[in-house]
Structures are given as C-alpha cells and as structure tokens.
PDB file of C-alpha atoms in Angstrom:
ATOM      1  CA  MET A   7       0.000   0.000   0.000  1.00  0.00           C
ATOM      2  CA  THR A   8       1.421   3.393  -1.017  1.00  0.00           C
ATOM      3  CA  GLU A   9       1.586   6.481   1.221  1.00  0.00           C
ATOM      4  CA  THR A  10      -1.167   8.102  -0.842  1.00  0.00           C
ATOM      5  CA  GLU A  11      -3.480   5.127  -0.275  1.00  0.00           C
ATOM      6  CA  ARG A  12      -2.752   5.145   3.481  1.00  0.00           C
ATOM      7  CA  ASP A  13      -3.129   8.890   4.041  1.00  0.00           C
ATOM      8  CA  PRO A  14      -4.224  10.909   1.022  1.00  0.00           C
ATOM      9  CA  ALA A  15      -4.524  14.117   3.098  1.00  0.00           C
ATOM     10  CA  ALA A  16      -0.879  13.898   4.176  1.00  0.00           C
ATOM     11  CA  GLU A  17       0.216  13.245   0.591  1.00  0.00           C
ATOM     12  CA  ALA A  18      -1.935  16.135  -0.648  1.00  0.00           C
ATOM     13  CA  ASP A  19      -0.359  18.473   1.924  1.00  0.00           C
ATOM     14  CA  ARG A  20       3.144  17.248   1.071  1.00  0.00           C
ATOM     15  CA  ARG A  21       2.628  17.749  -2.669  1.00  0.00           C
ATOM     16  CA  PHE A  22       1.018  21.146  -2.161  1.00  0.00           C
ATOM     17  CA  GLN A  23       3.850  22.375   0.062  1.00  0.00           C
ATOM     18  CA  ALA A  24       6.432  21.077  -2.414  1.00  0.00           C
ATOM     19  CA  ARG A  25       4.676  22.978  -5.203  1.00  0.00           C
ATOM     20  CA  LEU A  26       4.596  26.170  -3.117  1.00  0.00           C
ATOM     21  CA  ASP A  27       8.319  25.787  -2.399  1.00  0.00           C
ATOM     22  CA  GLU A  28       9.067  25.115  -6.070  1.00  0.00           C
ATOM     23  CA  THR A  29       7.116  28.101  -7.435  1.00  0.00           C
ATOM     24  CA  GLY A  30       7.234  30.726  -4.707  1.00  0.00           C
ATOM     25  CA  ALA A  31       3.452  31.059  -5.023  1.00  0.00           C
ATOM     26  CA  ARG A  32       1.433  32.477  -2.141  1.00  0.00           C
ATOM     27  CA  ASP A  33      -0.330  29.892   0.002  1.00  0.00           C
ATOM     28  CA  PRO A  34      -4.077  30.603  -0.341  1.00  0.00           C
ATOM     29  CA  ARG A  35      -5.256  28.182   2.352  1.00  0.00           C
ATOM     30  CA  GLU A  36      -5.404  30.636   5.277  1.00  0.00           C
ATOM     31  CA  HIS A  37      -7.325  33.142   3.167  1.00  0.00           C
ATOM     32  CA  TYR A  38      -9.733  30.429   2.035  1.00  0.00           C
ATOM     33  CA  ARG A  39     -10.238  29.300   5.654  1.00  0.00           C
ATOM     34  CA  GLY A  40     -11.310  32.840   6.528  1.00  0.00           C
ATOM     35  CA  LEU A  41     -13.737  32.887   3.626  1.00  0.00           C
ATOM     36  CA  LEU A  42     -15.119  29.503   4.687  1.00  0.00           C
ATOM     37  CA  LYS A  43     -15.734  30.856   8.211  1.00  0.00           C
ATOM     38  CA  GLU A  44     -17.739  33.713   6.708  1.00  0.00           C
ATOM     39  CA  LEU A  45     -19.666  31.257   4.557  1.00  0.00           C
ATOM     40  CA  LYS A  46     -20.391  29.003   7.529  1.00  0.00           C
ATOM     41  CA  THR A  47     -22.166  31.917   9.198  1.00  0.00           C
ATOM     42  CA  SER A  48     -23.962  33.291   6.145  1.00  0.00           C
ATOM     43  CA  ASP A  49     -24.876  30.045   4.337  1.00  0.00           C
ATOM     44  CA  PRO A  50     -24.388  26.832   6.371  1.00  0.00           C
ATOM     45  CA  GLU A  51     -25.621  24.622   3.513  1.00  0.00           C
ATOM     46  CA  ALA A  52     -23.086  26.068   1.055  1.00  0.00           C
ATOM     47  CA  TYR A  53     -20.403  25.676   3.726  1.00  0.00           C
ATOM     48  CA  ARG A  54     -21.306  21.992   4.147  1.00  0.00           C
ATOM     49  CA  GLU A  55     -21.178  21.440   0.387  1.00  0.00           C
ATOM     50  CA  LEU A  56     -17.772  23.102   0.102  1.00  0.00           C
ATOM     51  CA  ALA A  57     -16.424  21.119   3.056  1.00  0.00           C
ATOM     52  CA  GLU A  58     -17.523  17.949   1.237  1.00  0.00           C
ATOM     53  CA  ARG A  59     -15.980  19.267  -1.984  1.00  0.00           C
ATOM     54  CA  TYR A  60     -12.684  19.746  -0.147  1.00  0.00           C
ATOM     55  CA  ARG A  61     -12.772  16.207   1.235  1.00  0.00           C
ATOM     56  CA  ASP A  62     -14.025  14.493  -1.925  1.00  0.00           C
ATOM     57  CA  HIS A  63     -12.186  16.484  -4.619  1.00  0.00           C
ATOM     58  CA  VAL A  64      -9.433  18.786  -3.361  1.00  0.00           C
ATOM     59  CA  VAL A  65      -7.639  16.218  -1.189  1.00  0.00           C
ATOM     60  CA  PRO A  66      -7.666  13.295  -3.658  1.00  0.00           C
ATOM     61  CA  ARG A  67      -6.819  15.489  -6.662  1.00  0.00           C
ATOM     62  CA  SER A  68      -4.012  17.252  -4.756  1.00  0.00           C
ATOM     63  CA  ALA A  69      -2.583  13.856  -3.804  1.00  0.00           C
ATOM     64  CA  ASP A  70      -2.758  12.660  -7.436  1.00  0.00           C
ATOM     65  CA  PRO A  71       0.657  12.922  -9.156  1.00  0.00           C
ATOM     66  CA  GLY A  72      -1.129  13.738 -12.427  1.00  0.00           C
ATOM     67  CA  GLN A  73      -2.632  16.933 -11.002  1.00  0.00           C
ATOM     68  CA  ASP A  74      -1.078  20.287 -10.070  1.00  0.00           C
ATOM     69  CA  PRO A  75      -2.139  20.914  -6.456  1.00  0.00           C
ATOM     70  CA  LEU A  76      -1.909  24.699  -6.928  1.00  0.00           C
ATOM     71  CA  GLU A  77      -4.399  24.538  -9.785  1.00  0.00           C
ATOM     72  CA  VAL A  78      -6.664  22.288  -7.702  1.00  0.00           C
ATOM     73  CA  TRP A  79      -6.644  24.805  -4.847  1.00  0.00           C
ATOM     74  CA  LEU A  80      -7.254  27.777  -7.139  1.00  0.00           C
ATOM     75  CA  GLN A  81     -10.215  26.007  -8.738  1.00  0.00           C
ATOM     76  CA  TYR A  82     -11.550  25.380  -5.227  1.00  0.00           C
ATOM     77  CA  GLY A  83     -11.050  29.066  -4.399  1.00  0.00           C
ATOM     78  CA  LEU A  84     -13.041  30.057  -7.468  1.00  0.00           C
ATOM     79  CA  GLU A  85     -15.881  27.752  -6.409  1.00  0.00           C
ATOM     80  CA  LEU A  86     -15.744  29.157  -2.881  1.00  0.00           C
ATOM     81  CA  VAL A  87     -16.007  32.820  -3.871  1.00  0.00           C
ATOM     82  CA  GLY A  88     -18.724  31.980  -6.382  1.00  0.00           C
ATOM     83  CA  ARG A  89     -20.804  30.474  -3.579  1.00  0.00           C
ATOM     84  CA  MET A  90     -20.114  33.401  -1.259  1.00  0.00           C
ATOM     85  CA  ALA A  91     -21.330  36.052  -3.677  1.00  0.00           C
ATOM     86  CA  PRO A  92     -22.837  35.673  -7.130  1.00  0.00           C
ATOM     87  CA  GLY A  93     -20.673  37.478  -9.633  1.00  0.00           C
ATOM     88  CA  ARG A  94     -17.784  36.875 -11.991  1.00  0.00           C
ATOM     89  CA  SER A  95     -14.110  36.168 -11.492  1.00  0.00           C
ATOM     90  CA  TRP A  96     -11.484  37.985 -13.552  1.00  0.00           C
ATOM     91  CA  GLN A  97      -7.793  37.613 -14.152  1.00  0.00           C
ATOM     92  CA  ILE A  98      -5.817  40.874 -14.082  1.00  0.00           C
ATOM     93  CA  ASP A  99      -2.651  40.827 -16.188  1.00  0.00           C
ATOM     94  CA  ALA A 100       0.629  42.565 -15.339  1.00  0.00           C
ATOM     95  CA  GLY A 101      -0.526  45.700 -17.203  1.00  0.00           C
ATOM     96  CA  GLY A 102      -3.775  45.894 -15.224  1.00  0.00           C
ATOM     97  CA  ARG A 103      -6.066  44.640 -17.986  1.00  0.00           C
ATOM     98  CA  ALA A 104      -8.914  42.310 -16.973  1.00  0.00           C
ATOM     99  CA  GLY A 105      -9.866  39.180 -18.862  1.00  0.00           C
ATOM    100  CA  PRO A 106     -11.399  35.769 -18.297  1.00  0.00           C
ATOM    101  CA  VAL A 107      -9.691  33.499 -15.782  1.00  0.00           C
ATOM    102  CA  ALA A 108      -7.339  31.077 -17.524  1.00  0.00           C
ATOM    103  CA  GLU A 109      -8.292  27.407 -17.591  1.00  0.00           C
ATOM    104  CA  PRO A 110      -6.681  26.053 -15.549  1.00  0.00           C
ATOM    105  CA  PRO A 111      -6.190  29.072 -13.281  1.00  0.00           C
ATOM    106  CA  THR A 112      -2.597  30.114 -12.663  1.00  0.00           C
ATOM    107  CA  TRP A 113      -0.931  31.147  -9.428  1.00  0.00           C
ATOM    108  CA  GLU A 114       1.073  33.760 -11.346  1.00  0.00           C
ATOM    109  CA  ALA A 115      -2.050  35.866 -12.019  1.00  0.00           C
ATOM    110  CA  LEU A 116      -4.054  38.268  -9.931  1.00  0.00           C
ATOM    111  CA  ILE A 117      -7.501  36.683  -9.776  1.00  0.00           C
ATOM    112  CA  LEU A 118     -10.388  38.650  -8.275  1.00  0.00           C
ATOM    113  CA  HIS A 119     -14.054  37.779  -7.861  1.00  0.00           C
ATOM    114  CA  LEU A 120     -16.341  40.750  -8.500  1.00  0.00           C
ATOM    115  CA  PRO A 121     -19.703  40.247  -6.793  1.00  0.00           C
ATOM    116  CA  ASP A 122     -22.847  41.330  -8.615  1.00  0.00           C
ATOM    117  CA  GLU A 123     -23.875  43.386  -5.583  1.00  0.00           C
ATOM    118  CA  ARG A 124     -23.089  46.995  -6.486  1.00  0.00           C
ATOM    119  CA  ARG A 125     -21.239  48.089  -3.357  1.00  0.00           C
ATOM    120  CA  ALA A 126     -19.516  44.802  -2.569  1.00  0.00           C
ATOM    121  CA  LYS A 127     -15.737  44.768  -2.642  1.00  0.00           C
ATOM    122  CA  ALA A 128     -13.845  42.343  -4.840  1.00  0.00           C
ATOM    123  CA  ILE A 129     -12.704  39.093  -3.226  1.00  0.00           C
ATOM    124  CA  PRO A 130      -9.135  37.987  -3.974  1.00  0.00           C
ATOM    125  CA  VAL A 131      -8.782  34.406  -5.150  1.00  0.00           C
ATOM    126  CA  SER A 132      -5.078  34.561  -6.002  1.00  0.00           C
ATOM    127  CA  ILE A 133      -2.450  37.269  -5.640  1.00  0.00           C
ATOM    128  CA  PRO A 134       0.883  36.819  -7.414  1.00  0.00           C
ATOM    129  CA  PRO A 135       4.000  36.738  -5.226  1.00  0.00           C
ATOM    130  CA  THR A 136       5.046  40.172  -6.556  1.00  0.00           C
ATOM    131  CA  PRO A 137       2.087  42.121  -7.940  1.00  0.00           C
ATOM    132  CA  THR A 138       2.928  44.727 -10.569  1.00  0.00           C
ATOM    133  CA  PRO A 139       2.039  48.386  -9.884  1.00  0.00           C
ATOM    134  CA  PRO A 140      -1.174  48.126 -11.991  1.00  0.00           C
ATOM    135  CA  GLN A 141      -2.146  44.947 -10.102  1.00  0.00           C
ATOM    136  CA  LYS A 142      -1.456  46.700  -6.765  1.00  0.00           C
ATOM    137  CA  ALA A 143      -3.606  49.635  -7.881  1.00  0.00           C
ATOM    138  CA  THR A 144      -6.398  47.201  -8.810  1.00  0.00           C
ATOM    139  CA  LEU A 145      -6.162  45.566  -5.371  1.00  0.00           C
ATOM    140  CA  ASP A 146      -6.190  48.969  -3.672  1.00  0.00           C
ATOM    141  CA  LEU A 147      -9.273  50.121  -5.561  1.00  0.00           C
ATOM    142  CA  LEU A 148     -11.401  46.978  -5.814  1.00  0.00           C
ATOM    143  CA  VAL A 149     -10.448  45.109  -2.627  1.00  0.00           C
ATOM    144  CA  GLN A 150      -9.390  47.846  -0.213  1.00  0.00           C
ATOM    145  CA  GLY A 151     -11.731  50.511  -1.582  1.00  0.00           C
ATOM    146  CA  LYS A 152      -8.944  53.114  -1.744  1.00  0.00           C
ATOM    147  CA  THR A 153      -9.827  55.860  -4.169  1.00  0.00           C
ATOM    148  CA  ARG A 154      -6.943  58.250  -3.508  1.00  0.00           C
ATOM    149  CA  LEU A 155      -3.525  58.039  -5.067  1.00  0.00           C
ATOM    150  CA  PRO A 156      -0.686  57.613  -2.592  1.00  0.00           C
ATOM    151  CA  GLU A 157       1.216  60.758  -1.626  1.00  0.00           C
ATOM    152  CA  THR A 158       4.474  61.159  -3.537  1.00  0.00           C
ATOM    153  CA  ASP A 159       7.418  63.498  -3.187  1.00  0.00           C
ATOM    154  CA  THR A 160       7.476  65.971  -6.060  1.00  0.00           C
ATOM    155  CA  GLU A 161      10.758  67.741  -5.394  1.00  0.00           C
TER     156      GLU A 161
END
C-alpha cells in the first residue's frame, strides 16, 4: 500500500507544500479558511457542500501525481467565492487589464471575484507573489476601496 493510499490528506499536503516551495506562489489556504468561516455563518448549507468538496475532490486530486495541487486549490477558491457572492471572477494581467480566468487558473495571475452586488468589494482568489504596480492599484481600488492616489514626493 502506497503512502497516498494510506493517508491521502498527508500526501496532498506534502505535494502542495512542495509545489509552493518550487514556485514561490502564495499559500491561499489561510485566506480560504477565513472565507469559509464567513460562509459558515452566512450560508451553512453552502459551507457543508464546500467542506464535502474539499474532502471528496481537493484532497484526492491534490494527492494525485497527475494533477497540479496549486491549480486544484485555485479552482476550489473560485468555487468558494462563487458560492459566497454571485458574480464573476477575472484575471488581471501585469498591465492591469482584466480578462477571463485562464483554464486552468494560474498562481502567477491576480484573480479577483467581482460580486454582482453593487457596493460589494472584490474578493481575492489569487495574488501573485510580486504584484505589478497596476495589479497593486487594482487591489487597492477593488479590494481595499482606496480611491486616492498615494502621496508622492514631487521635489
């Protein structure tokens, strides 16, 4: 019996951590845990479904050597934000231009979910390790709600 067959969760965690180390990608799990806590309060049924999705899909697929665990987690993040707030997810390129999220989603992109609700802030799904200035400006405006440019020295 292989390690994966004995403990798929441990193998999934090992493979995911190895992929994070290899790429330098940000670990989205803590952020997703926070979103799941919000969902548990606002929609317990959706929370239950996503907890099952984690157990039945994220763990086994992350443990599978034929799958990229980062892509598996990002797909889970997209499902999570979609259940939290109806809307559409967008990928923001290095120049700040928005487009459809790549299939499969990539850890190198800024991925934001824009809820349909008019005044709702964007929900980050993935933030690249080093966002470009246009990506930072997008985060400031759509996630943080900052509408003022930072002060600069003009000497």
